[in-house]
Short mmCIF file of C-alpha atoms in Angstrom, two decimals:
data_model
loop_
_atom_site.label_atom_id
_atom_site.label_comp_id
_atom_site.label_asym_id
_atom_site.label_seq_id
_atom_site.Cartn_x
_atom_site.Cartn_y
_atom_site.Cartn_z
CA SER E 233 10.54 7.76 -18.95
CA PHE E 234 11.12 10.75 -22.00
CA PRO E 235 13.58 12.92 -19.41
CA LYS E 236 14.04 15.37 -22.36
CA ALA E 237 10.68 16.05 -22.03
CA GLY E 238 10.48 15.69 -18.34
CA ILE E 239 7.41 13.02 -18.61
CA LYS E 240 7.46 9.35 -17.29
CA TYR E 241 4.39 6.59 -17.76
CA ARG E 242 3.54 3.06 -16.55
CA ALA E 243 1.16 0.67 -17.83
CA PHE E 244 0.39 -3.19 -16.46
CA GLY E 245 -1.81 -5.55 -17.08
CA GLY E 246 -1.46 -8.83 -15.53
CA TYR E 247 -3.71 -11.54 -13.89
CA VAL E 248 -4.48 -12.48 -10.06
CA ASP E 249 -5.31 -15.47 -8.25
CA ALA E 250 -5.74 -14.81 -4.68
CA ASN E 251 -6.64 -16.20 -1.26
CA LEU E 252 -7.86 -13.65 0.65
CA ASP E 253 -9.27 -13.57 4.52
CA PHE E 254 -12.05 -10.46 5.45
CA TYR E 255 -12.40 -9.96 9.15
CA ARG E 256 -15.70 -8.40 9.51
CA GLU E 257 -18.02 -7.55 12.85
CA LEU E 258 -21.48 -10.09 12.48
CA PRO E 259 -24.77 -9.52 15.11
CA ALA E 260 -24.35 -12.01 17.80
CA VAL E 261 -21.29 -13.04 16.76
CA GLY E 262 -18.77 -11.07 17.03
CA GLU E 263 -15.70 -10.12 14.40
CA LYS E 264 -15.85 -12.76 11.86
CA LYS E 265 -13.05 -14.29 9.90
CA LEU E 266 -14.16 -14.80 6.28
CA ALA E 267 -12.26 -16.55 3.36
CA PHE E 268 -12.77 -15.19 -0.39
CA ASN E 269 -11.24 -16.43 -3.60
CA ILE E 270 -10.19 -13.76 -6.35
CA GLN E 271 -9.84 -13.28 -9.84
CA ALA E 272 -9.20 -10.01 -11.51
CA ALA E 273 -7.51 -8.71 -14.40
CA PRO E 274 -6.36 -5.45 -13.34
CA VAL E 275 -4.42 -2.79 -15.94
CA LEU E 276 -3.13 0.71 -14.70
CA LEU E 277 -2.27 3.25 -17.09
CA ASN E 278 -0.01 6.33 -15.59
CA LEU E 279 1.25 9.67 -17.35
CA SER E 280 2.82 12.27 -15.16
CA LYS E 281 4.62 15.19 -16.48
CA LYS E 282 7.59 17.43 -14.44
CA VAL E 283 7.00 21.14 -13.71
CA SER E 284 9.40 23.16 -14.75
CA LYS E 285 12.79 22.93 -13.62
CA SER E 286 11.44 21.07 -9.90
CA ASP E 287 11.09 17.59 -8.75
CA LEU E 288 7.43 17.83 -9.02
CA TYR E 289 5.78 15.59 -11.33
CA LEU E 290 1.72 16.32 -12.03
CA GLY E 291 -0.47 13.25 -13.67
CA VAL E 292 -3.85 11.31 -14.15
CA GLN E 293 -3.62 7.81 -13.85
CA TYR E 294 -6.29 5.22 -14.93
CA THR E 295 -7.07 1.49 -13.13
CA PHE E 296 -9.05 -1.31 -14.40
CA ALA E 297 -10.61 -4.50 -13.00
CA LYS E 298 -12.59 -6.87 -14.19
CA SER E 299 -12.95 -9.16 -10.72
CA GLU E 300 -14.91 -12.78 -9.51
CA VAL E 301 -14.95 -13.30 -5.91
CA GLU E 302 -15.55 -16.54 -4.48
CA TYR E 303 -16.92 -16.63 -0.35
CA ARG E 304 -14.96 -19.90 0.37
CA ALA E 305 -17.44 -21.14 2.98
CA LYS E 306 -20.30 -23.66 2.74
CA GLN E 307 -22.44 -21.53 5.03
CA GLU E 308 -24.32 -18.46 2.88
CA LEU E 309 -22.89 -15.61 2.64
CA PRO E 310 -23.23 -12.73 4.93
CA GLU E 311 -25.67 -10.08 4.26
CA ILE E 312 -22.72 -7.65 5.61
CA ILE E 313 -21.21 -8.52 2.11
CA PRO E 314 -23.06 -6.93 -1.28
CA GLU E 315 -24.22 -10.06 -3.37
CA ALA E 316 -22.91 -7.61 -6.23
CA ASP E 317 -19.75 -7.65 -5.48
CA LEU E 318 -18.78 -11.00 -6.29
CA ASP E 319 -19.19 -9.70 -10.19
CA SER E 320 -18.21 -6.53 -10.98
CA LYS E 321 -16.02 -4.03 -12.70
CA THR E 322 -13.49 -0.79 -11.34
CA GLY E 323 -12.55 1.53 -13.05
CA SER E 324 -10.69 4.47 -11.40
CA PHE E 325 -9.56 7.90 -12.46
CA GLY E 326 -7.25 9.78 -11.00
CA PHE E 327 -4.65 13.27 -10.58
CA PHE E 328 -2.06 12.45 -9.07
CA ALA E 329 1.48 14.65 -7.69
CA ASP E 330 4.32 13.46 -6.59
CA TRP E 331 7.54 14.95 -5.49
CA ASP E 332 10.80 12.83 -5.07
CA LYS E 333 14.11 14.10 -3.48
CA ARG E 334 15.39 10.70 -2.22
CA ASP E 335 19.04 10.02 -2.91
CA ASN E 336 18.45 6.50 -5.07
CA PHE E 337 15.06 5.13 -6.57
CA PHE E 338 15.74 1.89 -4.76
CA THR E 339 17.15 1.70 -1.06
CA PRO E 340 17.65 5.25 -0.21
CA SER E 341 19.77 6.66 2.75
CA LYS E 342 18.77 10.48 2.26
CA GLY E 343 15.85 12.53 1.19
CA LEU E 344 12.02 13.14 1.19
CA ARG E 345 9.40 11.80 -1.04
CA LEU E 346 5.42 13.19 -1.16
CA ASN E 347 2.59 11.81 -2.87
CA LEU E 348 -0.93 12.81 -3.23
CA LEU E 349 -3.73 10.92 -5.09
CA TYR E 350 -7.59 11.50 -5.58
CA SER E 351 -9.34 9.07 -7.64
CA ILE E 352 -13.19 8.45 -8.49
CA ASP E 353 -15.20 5.80 -9.95
CA ASP E 354 -17.96 6.31 -11.85
CA ASN E 355 -20.49 5.30 -14.88
CA TRP E 356 -17.81 7.27 -17.20
CA THR E 357 -15.02 5.38 -16.29
CA GLY E 358 -16.04 1.91 -16.78
CA SER E 359 -17.42 1.58 -12.88
CA ASP E 360 -20.29 -0.23 -11.75
CA TYR E 361 -19.94 1.63 -8.56
CA GLN E 362 -19.97 5.13 -7.74
CA TYR E 363 -17.61 6.41 -4.79
CA GLY E 364 -14.02 8.55 -4.50
CA LYS E 365 -10.86 7.78 -3.06
CA LEU E 366 -8.41 10.21 -1.43
CA GLY E 367 -4.90 8.60 -0.13
CA GLY E 368 -1.34 10.70 0.60
CA PHE E 369 2.28 9.68 1.83
CA ALA E 370 5.59 10.51 3.11
CA ASN E 371 8.51 9.53 2.99
CA VAL E 372 11.27 11.04 5.18
CA PHE E 373 14.98 9.12 5.13
CA ILE E 374 17.61 11.30 7.29
CA THR E 375 21.36 10.12 7.34
CA PHE E 376 22.63 10.45 10.89
CA SER E 377 26.15 8.71 10.60
CA LYS E 378 27.40 6.91 7.34
CA GLN E 379 26.53 3.85 9.02
CA TRP E 380 23.08 5.32 10.20
CA ILE E 381 20.22 5.63 8.37
CA SER E 382 16.40 6.31 9.49
CA GLY E 383 13.16 6.34 7.94
CA PHE E 384 10.00 7.57 8.69
CA ARG E 385 6.74 6.60 7.04
CA PHE E 386 3.14 8.40 6.96
CA GLU E 387 0.02 7.39 5.26
CA TYR E 388 -3.40 8.17 4.82
CA GLN E 389 -6.45 6.86 2.91
CA GLN E 390 -9.93 7.43 2.68
CA VAL E 391 -12.94 6.17 0.54
CA TYR E 392 -16.08 8.20 -0.21
CA ASP E 393 -19.18 6.22 -0.25
CA LYS E 394 -18.84 2.74 -0.89
CA PRO E 395 -16.42 0.82 -3.13
CA PRO E 396 -16.39 -3.53 -3.01
CA PHE E 397 -15.50 -4.46 -0.09
CA TYR E 398 -12.44 -6.07 -0.78
CA LEU E 399 -10.90 -1.92 -1.71
CA TYR E 400 -11.66 -0.45 1.15
CA PRO E 401 -8.33 0.85 2.32
CA PHE E 402 -6.26 -1.46 5.02
CA LEU E 403 -3.05 -1.04 6.89
CA ASN E 404 -0.11 -2.39 4.76
CA MET E 405 2.11 -3.21 7.80
CA ARG E 406 4.55 -6.20 8.32
CA GLY E 407 3.57 -8.15 10.42
CA VAL E 408 -0.06 -7.84 9.89
CA PRO E 409 -1.89 -10.03 7.99
CA MET E 410 -3.12 -8.39 4.21
CA ALA E 411 -6.81 -6.56 4.21
CA LYS E 412 -7.44 -7.71 8.49
CA TYR E 413 -7.86 -4.26 9.25
CA GLN E 414 -9.84 -2.24 6.87
CA GLY E 415 -12.14 0.91 7.04
CA ALA E 416 -13.33 3.90 5.43
CA THR E 417 -10.36 5.88 6.74
CA THR E 418 -6.97 4.70 7.69
CA THR E 419 -3.73 6.06 8.95
CA LEU E 420 -0.29 4.97 10.20
CA ALA E 421 3.78 5.76 11.04
CA GLU E 422 6.49 3.51 11.09
CA THR E 423 10.16 4.02 11.28
CA GLU E 424 12.39 1.67 10.08
CA GLN E 425 16.11 2.12 11.33
CA ARG E 426 19.01 0.81 9.12
CA TYR E 427 22.53 0.32 10.57
CA ASP E 428 25.41 -0.47 7.71
CA PHE E 429 28.04 -3.17 9.11
CA SER E 430 29.96 -3.15 5.76
CA ARG E 431 29.59 -1.68 2.39
CA ARG E 432 27.21 -4.45 1.63
CA TRP E 433 25.88 -6.09 4.91
CA SER E 434 22.80 -3.81 6.75
CA ALA E 435 20.35 -4.45 10.08
CA VAL E 436 17.16 -3.19 10.07
CA ALA E 437 14.49 -2.29 12.01
CA PHE E 438 11.23 -1.52 12.10
CA ALA E 439 8.05 -0.82 13.96
CA GLY E 440 4.92 1.21 13.51
CA LEU E 441 1.50 1.90 14.44
CA GLY E 442 -1.88 2.46 12.85
CA LYS E 443 -5.82 2.68 12.89
CA ALA E 444 -8.50 1.72 10.80
CA VAL E 445 -12.12 3.40 10.92
CA TRP E 446 -15.83 2.93 9.72
CA GLU E 447 -17.32 5.65 8.99
CA LYS E 448 -19.98 5.52 11.89
CA GLU E 449 -17.02 4.95 14.36
CA SER E 450 -14.46 7.64 16.17
CA PHE E 451 -10.77 7.57 15.95
CA SER E 452 -10.36 6.89 19.31
CA ASP E 453 -12.89 3.93 19.51
CA ALA E 454 -10.34 2.55 16.81
CA ASP E 455 -8.14 -0.21 17.95
CA LEU E 456 -4.97 1.01 17.97
CA ILE E 457 -2.52 -2.11 15.40
CA TYR E 458 1.25 -2.01 15.98
CA ASN E 459 4.09 -3.93 14.25
CA TYR E 460 7.78 -4.75 15.12
CA GLY E 461 10.21 -6.56 13.25
CA ALA E 462 13.98 -6.63 11.79
CA GLY E 463 16.16 -8.40 8.90
CA PHE E 464 19.23 -7.97 7.03
CA ARG E 465 20.09 -6.19 3.48
CA TYR E 466 22.93 -7.33 1.24
CA LEU E 467 23.94 -5.01 -1.33
CA VAL E 468 23.28 -6.89 -4.43
CA ALA E 469 23.75 -4.14 -7.14
CA ARG E 470 26.95 -1.39 -6.61
CA ALA E 471 25.34 0.40 -9.26
CA PHE E 472 22.24 1.43 -8.81
CA GLY E 473 22.42 1.01 -4.50
CA LEU E 474 20.54 -1.82 -4.54
CA ARG E 475 19.22 -4.06 -1.22
CA ALA E 476 17.89 -6.84 -0.69
CA GLY E 477 17.51 -9.27 2.30
CA ILE E 478 14.41 -10.99 4.31
CA ASP E 479 12.63 -9.31 7.19
CA VAL E 480 10.62 -10.85 10.54
CA ALA E 481 8.37 -9.05 12.05
CA GLY E 482 5.12 -9.31 13.94
CA GLY E 483 1.96 -7.63 14.47
CA PRO E 484 -0.96 -7.64 17.31
CA ASP E 485 -1.66 -11.57 17.04
CA SER E 486 0.27 -12.32 13.75
CA PHE E 487 4.00 -13.29 12.93
CA GLY E 488 5.31 -12.90 9.28
CA TRP E 489 8.39 -13.27 7.12
CA TYR E 490 8.94 -11.19 3.73
CA ILE E 491 11.43 -10.91 1.42
CA THR E 492 12.67 -7.36 0.53
CA VAL E 493 14.12 -6.03 -3.00
CA GLY E 494 14.31 -2.60 -2.65
CA HIS E 495 12.55 -0.33 0.14
CA ASN E 496 9.51 -2.01 1.58
CA TRP E 497 8.14 1.49 1.58
CA ASN E 498 8.64 1.71 -2.49
CA ARG E 499 5.49 1.62 -4.32
#
């Protein structure tokens, strides 16, 4: 960052080789788990400028990825998955606003963060697709006492037109398998309660609800997905207020454990 100029920037490049399961409703079969291997080389560029003396930053963001997707099954690829998605490029250009009034970047105890991003994929952005995506979240932290910190998270995502099948929004919740609950629209609400037993040690408990809704599906008909869990935190860096620990979480049909450094909601 350049604090005197009120400018922040982020740049990222990497390589991904991941095995992921996606779930789709197939005719005469019902819900079926589809296993894929995704290899991609993503790049992210992000630049924002502070608005006057406020805590509001406005900026632009660009992401690009060349992806190769392999269907990990002996059967033929289901018709619901376009073959064009198996070897494609995505390039997203977007505008965002970010307002951060949290007391700590890593593990907040009080404050509020609001974020809103709208991005588009088109030929001129280097993408093989034409679609838009709107996403926003709010994280609220309240200190009820010296030991008790309460957090609330609200998130909304929506795509317009058709992205590749693996880039549809999904419910990102501890205890829920990644990308299992996808849709054209996702909404979720989650709370996390932290209790500090001492300066170093804390316990956390969390729970949430969410829905993933497809284009031709009504919000009321979509399944209500839940999560719950608990864990501990240890203050590993007092100078930065950085806490780390392990969470155990459950969902409608699964359990998992998570190593958390900072706060789980950090993006």
